[in-house]
PDB file of C-alpha atoms in Angstrom:
ATOM      1  CA  MET A  90      11.626   8.215 -16.054  1.00 90.00           C
ATOM      2  CA  SER A  91       9.685   5.231 -14.777  1.00 94.00           C
ATOM      3  CA  TRP A  92      10.699   1.763 -15.484  1.00 97.00           C
ATOM      4  CA  ARG A  93      10.016  -1.903 -14.466  1.00 97.00           C
ATOM      5  CA  VAL A  94      11.914  -5.153 -14.649  1.00 98.00           C
ATOM      6  CA  GLY A  95      10.476  -8.573 -13.768  1.00 97.00           C
ATOM      7  CA  LEU A  96      11.033 -12.187 -13.962  1.00 97.00           C
ATOM      8  CA  ASP A  97       8.572 -15.101 -13.897  1.00 97.00           C
ATOM      9  CA  TRP A  98       9.335 -18.793 -13.578  1.00 97.00           C
ATOM     10  CA  LYS A  99       6.919 -21.610 -13.902  1.00 96.00           C
ATOM     11  CA  PRO A 100       8.627 -24.743 -12.569  1.00 95.00           C
ATOM     12  CA  GLN A 101       5.528 -26.645 -13.379  1.00 92.00           C
ATOM     13  CA  PRO A 102       1.842 -25.994 -14.504  1.00 92.00           C
ATOM     14  CA  GLY A 103      -0.120 -24.104 -11.834  1.00 91.00           C
ATOM     15  CA  PHE A 104       3.070 -22.776 -10.213  1.00 95.00           C
ATOM     16  CA  LEU A 105       4.538 -19.401 -10.571  1.00 97.00           C
ATOM     17  CA  ILE A 106       7.409 -17.743  -8.863  1.00 98.00           C
ATOM     18  CA  TYR A 107       8.084 -14.024  -9.575  1.00 98.00           C
ATOM     19  CA  GLY A 108      10.231 -11.034  -8.804  1.00 98.00           C
ATOM     20  CA  ASN A 109       9.773  -7.390  -9.866  1.00 98.00           C
ATOM     21  CA  ILE A 110      11.770  -4.089  -9.349  1.00 98.00           C
ATOM     22  CA  ALA A 111      10.218  -0.871 -10.539  1.00 98.00           C
ATOM     23  CA  LYS A 112      10.702   2.972 -10.245  1.00 97.00           C
ATOM     24  CA  GLY A 113       7.724   5.300 -10.305  1.00 96.00           C
ATOM     25  CA  TYR A 114       6.704   8.789  -9.422  1.00 95.00           C
ATOM     26  CA  LYS A 115       3.883  10.683  -8.183  1.00 92.00           C
ATOM     27  CA  ALA A 116       3.633  14.260  -9.501  1.00 91.00           C
ATOM     28  CA  GLY A 117       3.966  17.270  -7.228  1.00 87.00           C
ATOM     29  CA  SER A 118       0.773  19.019  -6.168  1.00 81.00           C
ATOM     30  CA  PHE A 119      -0.810  21.885  -4.440  1.00 75.00           C
ATOM     31  CA  PRO A 120      -2.356  21.248  -1.100  1.00 71.00           C
ATOM     32  CA  ALA A 121      -6.033  21.647  -0.581  1.00 70.00           C
ATOM     33  CA  VAL A 122      -6.015  22.804   3.068  1.00 66.00           C
ATOM     34  CA  SER A 123      -7.342  25.538   5.177  1.00 64.00           C
ATOM     35  CA  ALA A 124      -4.636  28.233   5.276  1.00 66.00           C
ATOM     36  CA  THR A 125      -4.103  31.624   7.083  1.00 67.00           C
ATOM     37  CA  VAL A 126      -1.140  32.548   4.971  1.00 70.00           C
ATOM     38  CA  PHE A 127       0.048  32.104   1.411  1.00 68.00           C
ATOM     39  CA  THR A 128       3.010  29.805   2.297  1.00 68.00           C
ATOM     40  CA  ALA A 129       0.615  27.070   3.252  1.00 68.00           C
ATOM     41  CA  PHE A 130      -0.225  26.712  -0.231  1.00 73.00           C
ATOM     42  CA  PHE A 131       3.299  26.239  -1.584  1.00 75.00           C
ATOM     43  CA  PRO A 132       3.470  23.081  -3.756  1.00 81.00           C
ATOM     44  CA  VAL A 133       5.073  19.751  -2.677  1.00 86.00           C
ATOM     45  CA  THR A 134       7.708  18.229  -4.963  1.00 90.00           C
ATOM     46  CA  GLN A 135       7.396  15.005  -6.875  1.00 93.00           C
ATOM     47  CA  GLU A 136       7.603  11.846  -4.815  1.00 93.00           C
ATOM     48  CA  SER A 137       9.509   8.766  -6.053  1.00 96.00           C
ATOM     49  CA  VAL A 138       9.558   5.153  -5.116  1.00 97.00           C
ATOM     50  CA  ILE A 139      11.708   2.118  -6.066  1.00 98.00           C
ATOM     51  CA  SER A 140       9.616  -1.091  -5.412  1.00 98.00           C
ATOM     52  CA  TYR A 141      10.828  -4.511  -4.815  1.00 98.00           C
ATOM     53  CA  GLU A 142       8.487  -7.441  -4.829  1.00 98.00           C
ATOM     54  CA  ALA A 143       8.696 -11.178  -4.900  1.00 98.00           C
ATOM     55  CA  GLY A 144       6.176 -13.937  -4.603  1.00 98.00           C
ATOM     56  CA  LEU A 145       4.536 -17.137  -5.700  1.00 97.00           C
ATOM     57  CA  LYS A 146       1.110 -18.268  -6.823  1.00 97.00           C
ATOM     58  CA  ALA A 147       0.265 -21.924  -6.660  1.00 96.00           C
ATOM     59  CA  GLY A 148      -2.793 -23.893  -7.657  1.00 93.00           C
ATOM     60  CA  LEU A 149      -3.113 -26.922  -5.414  1.00 91.00           C
ATOM     61  CA  PHE A 150      -5.556 -29.924  -5.288  1.00 88.00           C
ATOM     62  CA  ASN A 151      -6.598 -29.494  -9.078  1.00 85.00           C
ATOM     63  CA  ASN A 152      -6.578 -25.763  -8.520  1.00 84.00           C
ATOM     64  CA  ALA A 153      -9.439 -26.198  -5.834  1.00 88.00           C
ATOM     65  CA  LEU A 154      -7.085 -24.175  -3.454  1.00 93.00           C
ATOM     66  CA  THR A 155      -4.934 -21.152  -4.674  1.00 96.00           C
ATOM     67  CA  VAL A 156      -2.157 -19.998  -2.377  1.00 97.00           C
ATOM     68  CA  THR A 157      -0.759 -16.563  -3.279  1.00 98.00           C
ATOM     69  CA  ALA A 158       2.193 -15.074  -1.094  1.00 98.00           C
ATOM     70  CA  ALA A 159       4.524 -12.046  -1.606  1.00 98.00           C
ATOM     71  CA  GLY A 160       6.954  -9.853   0.209  1.00 98.00           C
ATOM     72  CA  TYR A 161       7.529  -6.229  -0.674  1.00 98.00           C
ATOM     73  CA  TYR A 162       9.705  -3.306   0.047  1.00 98.00           C
ATOM     74  CA  TYR A 163       9.132   0.297  -1.127  1.00 98.00           C
ATOM     75  CA  ASP A 164      11.883   2.947  -0.743  1.00 97.00           C
ATOM     76  CA  TYR A 165      10.288   6.348  -0.992  1.00 96.00           C
ATOM     77  CA  SER A 166      12.011   9.732  -1.458  1.00 96.00           C
ATOM     78  CA  ASP A 167       9.950  12.852  -0.862  1.00 94.00           C
ATOM     79  CA  LYS A 168       6.687  11.015  -0.062  1.00 93.00           C
ATOM     80  CA  GLN A 169       3.901  13.545   0.118  1.00 89.00           C
ATOM     81  CA  ILE A 170       2.144  13.453   3.461  1.00 87.00           C
ATOM     82  CA  ARG A 171      -0.567  15.529   5.236  1.00 83.00           C
ATOM     83  CA  SER A 172       1.392  17.201   8.209  1.00 83.00           C
ATOM     84  CA  LYS A 173       0.844  20.127  10.680  1.00 83.00           C
ATOM     85  CA  ARG A 174       2.129  23.530  10.979  1.00 80.00           C
ATOM     86  CA  LEU A 175       1.586  26.433  13.449  1.00 77.00           C
ATOM     87  CA  ALA A 176      -0.692  29.099  12.138  1.00 75.00           C
ATOM     88  CA  PRO A 177      -1.228  31.944  14.917  1.00 75.00           C
ATOM     89  CA  PRO A 178      -3.716  32.775  16.019  1.00 77.00           C
ATOM     90  CA  PHE A 179      -5.611  29.788  14.871  1.00 76.00           C
ATOM     91  CA  GLY A 180      -3.211  27.174  16.268  1.00 77.00           C
ATOM     92  CA  ILE A 181      -2.269  24.001  14.454  1.00 81.00           C
ATOM     93  CA  LEU A 182      -3.507  23.655  10.874  1.00 77.00           C
ATOM     94  CA  ASP A 183      -2.981  20.944   8.160  1.00 79.00           C
ATOM     95  CA  VAL A 184      -0.314  21.196   5.550  1.00 80.00           C
ATOM     96  CA  LEU A 185       0.960  19.024   2.668  1.00 82.00           C
ATOM     97  CA  GLN A 186       4.744  18.264   3.014  1.00 87.00           C
ATOM     98  CA  ASN A 187       7.271  15.965   1.686  1.00 91.00           C
ATOM     99  CA  ILE A 188       8.966  13.329   3.996  1.00 93.00           C
ATOM    100  CA  PRO A 189      12.471  13.186   2.793  1.00 94.00           C
ATOM    101  CA  LYS A 190      12.954   9.457   3.235  1.00 96.00           C
ATOM    102  CA  SER A 191      10.451   6.652   4.070  1.00 96.00           C
ATOM    103  CA  ASP A 192       9.888   2.976   3.416  1.00 97.00           C
ATOM    104  CA  VAL A 193       7.185   0.399   3.567  1.00 97.00           C
ATOM    105  CA  LYS A 194       7.859  -3.352   3.915  1.00 97.00           C
ATOM    106  CA  GLY A 195       5.467  -6.238   4.281  1.00 98.00           C
ATOM    107  CA  ILE A 196       4.230  -9.563   3.449  1.00 98.00           C
ATOM    108  CA  GLU A 197       0.823 -10.778   2.259  1.00 98.00           C
ATOM    109  CA  LEU A 198      -0.862 -14.113   2.038  1.00 98.00           C
ATOM    110  CA  GLU A 199      -4.133 -15.079   0.240  1.00 98.00           C
ATOM    111  CA  LEU A 200      -5.879 -18.592   0.327  1.00 97.00           C
ATOM    112  CA  SER A 201      -8.794 -18.929  -2.005  1.00 97.00           C
ATOM    113  CA  GLY A 202     -10.798 -21.975  -3.069  1.00 95.00           C
ATOM    114  CA  SER A 203     -13.993 -23.781  -3.711  1.00 90.00           C
ATOM    115  CA  PRO A 204     -14.702 -26.193  -0.979  1.00 87.00           C
ATOM    116  CA  VAL A 205     -18.042 -27.142  -2.582  1.00 88.00           C
ATOM    117  CA  ALA A 206     -19.716 -26.624  -6.030  1.00 88.00           C
ATOM    118  CA  GLY A 207     -20.788 -23.007  -6.383  1.00 90.00           C
ATOM    119  CA  LEU A 208     -19.094 -21.662  -3.269  1.00 93.00           C
ATOM    120  CA  THR A 209     -15.803 -19.617  -3.508  1.00 94.00           C
ATOM    121  CA  THR A 210     -14.039 -18.498  -0.340  1.00 96.00           C
ATOM    122  CA  ALA A 211     -10.986 -16.261   0.204  1.00 97.00           C
ATOM    123  CA  LEU A 212      -8.865 -15.429   3.212  1.00 97.00           C
ATOM    124  CA  ALA A 213      -6.230 -12.647   2.973  1.00 98.00           C
ATOM    125  CA  LEU A 214      -3.613 -11.583   5.501  1.00 98.00           C
ATOM    126  CA  ASN A 215      -1.374  -8.651   5.361  1.00 98.00           C
ATOM    127  CA  TYR A 216       1.457  -7.349   7.514  1.00 98.00           C
ATOM    128  CA  THR A 217       2.785  -3.857   6.612  1.00 97.00           C
ATOM    129  CA  ASP A 218       5.603  -1.880   8.397  1.00 97.00           C
ATOM    130  CA  ALA A 219       5.536   1.702   6.981  1.00 96.00           C
ATOM    131  CA  LYS A 220       8.079   3.882   8.648  1.00 96.00           C
ATOM    132  CA  ILE A 221       9.419   7.428   8.306  1.00 95.00           C
ATOM    133  CA  LYS A 222      13.320   7.498   8.004  1.00 95.00           C
ATOM    134  CA  THR A 223      13.859  11.183   8.177  1.00 93.00           C
ATOM    135  CA  PHE A 224      11.363  14.041   8.782  1.00 93.00           C
ATOM    136  CA  THR A 225      11.189  17.041  11.319  1.00 91.00           C
ATOM    137  CA  GLY A 226       7.876  18.762  11.554  1.00 87.00           C
ATOM    138  CA  ILE A 227       5.146  19.850  13.998  1.00 87.00           C
ATOM    139  CA  ASN A 228       3.529  17.217  16.237  1.00 85.00           C
ATOM    140  CA  ALA A 229      -0.204  17.454  17.462  1.00 81.00           C
ATOM    141  CA  ALA A 230       0.946  19.438  20.519  1.00 82.00           C
ATOM    142  CA  GLY A 231       2.350  22.193  18.336  1.00 82.00           C
ATOM    143  CA  VAL A 232       6.096  21.377  19.164  1.00 86.00           C
ATOM    144  CA  VAL A 233       8.737  20.787  16.571  1.00 89.00           C
ATOM    145  CA  ALA A 234       9.504  17.017  16.700  1.00 90.00           C
ATOM    146  CA  ASP A 235      11.822  14.399  15.010  1.00 92.00           C
ATOM    147  CA  PHE A 236       9.586  11.881  13.356  1.00 93.00           C
ATOM    148  CA  GLY A 237      12.334   9.607  12.238  1.00 93.00           C
ATOM    149  CA  GLY A 238      11.330   5.850  13.186  1.00 93.00           C
ATOM    150  CA  THR A 239       7.712   6.491  13.515  1.00 92.00           C
ATOM    151  CA  ARG A 240       4.897   4.832  11.572  1.00 94.00           C
ATOM    152  CA  VAL A 241       3.590   6.570   8.412  1.00 91.00           C
ATOM    153  CA  PRO A 242       0.048   7.641   9.239  1.00 87.00           C
ATOM    154  CA  PHE A 243      -3.089   5.739   7.942  1.00 88.00           C
ATOM    155  CA  THR A 244      -1.118   2.503   7.237  1.00 91.00           C
ATOM    156  CA  PRO A 245      -2.420  -0.273   9.438  1.00 94.00           C
ATOM    157  CA  LYS A 246       0.100  -2.822  10.471  1.00 96.00           C
ATOM    158  CA  TYR A 247      -2.226  -5.821  10.217  1.00 97.00           C
ATOM    159  CA  GLN A 248      -4.941  -6.352   7.872  1.00 97.00           C
ATOM    160  CA  ALA A 249      -7.439  -9.370   7.216  1.00 98.00           C
ATOM    161  CA  SER A 250     -10.300 -10.087   5.049  1.00 97.00           C
ATOM    162  CA  PHE A 251     -12.473 -13.018   4.315  1.00 97.00           C
ATOM    163  CA  SER A 252     -15.093 -13.512   1.501  1.00 97.00           C
ATOM    164  CA  ALA A 253     -17.481 -16.020   0.479  1.00 96.00           C
ATOM    165  CA  ASP A 254     -19.571 -16.055  -2.570  1.00 96.00           C
ATOM    166  CA  TYR A 255     -22.225 -18.599  -3.642  1.00 95.00           C
ATOM    167  CA  ARG A 256     -23.565 -18.968  -7.088  1.00 94.00           C
ATOM    168  CA  GLU A 257     -26.340 -21.347  -8.289  1.00 91.00           C
ATOM    169  CA  GLY A 258     -27.925 -21.700 -11.670  1.00 87.00           C
ATOM    170  CA  LEU A 259     -31.532 -20.979 -11.513  1.00 88.00           C
ATOM    171  CA  SER A 260     -32.364 -21.705 -15.170  1.00 88.00           C
ATOM    172  CA  GLY A 261     -30.483 -22.191 -18.341  1.00 84.00           C
ATOM    173  CA  SER A 262     -29.947 -18.395 -18.673  1.00 89.00           C
ATOM    174  CA  LEU A 263     -30.247 -17.065 -15.126  1.00 92.00           C
ATOM    175  CA  ASP A 264     -27.827 -17.465 -12.086  1.00 90.00           C
ATOM    176  CA  GLY A 265     -28.569 -16.583  -8.429  1.00 93.00           C
ATOM    177  CA  PHE A 266     -25.732 -15.044  -6.444  1.00 93.00           C
ATOM    178  CA  VAL A 267     -25.139 -14.223  -2.838  1.00 95.00           C
ATOM    179  CA  GLY A 268     -21.922 -13.033  -1.330  1.00 95.00           C
ATOM    180  CA  ALA A 269     -20.381 -11.431   1.895  1.00 95.00           C
ATOM    181  CA  GLN A 270     -17.114  -9.976   2.835  1.00 94.00           C
TER     182      GLN A 270
END
């Protein structure tokens, strides 16, 4: 059963502090991989996560600048991940497997504002530490390895983005717009 509990507090207009705890699931599935034996198509079990998040959102300078910040922690059980297996005579092939325990923790910060009329800008920074706690599998060299303490694949540690959008009224019913990210 999935569930979610949260608290919001607004100590003053334009300022929000919040906290959430939730439990969710991802259904088990069958892998879509190249296979040499039927065991490669065995399904993975359902994954579950308990997520914790706390943050704030503040409008400053008459809402000309908005600051959003959050910290999060996700505790996974049986996370589904693409891994490797030995498949003689072909070598190493992909397989979908469950990681018994893994977690993701991080912080994010976003600043957005309108420095001049018609221009909206946003800067976002994110730090993510996604780690496998327990998992033994096949590494890229085809050797059994303990992956405990290693990063979850395809989860960059740092991310940053910037966007700028400019909108100008061309007539009473027509606006011009340009943006970049």
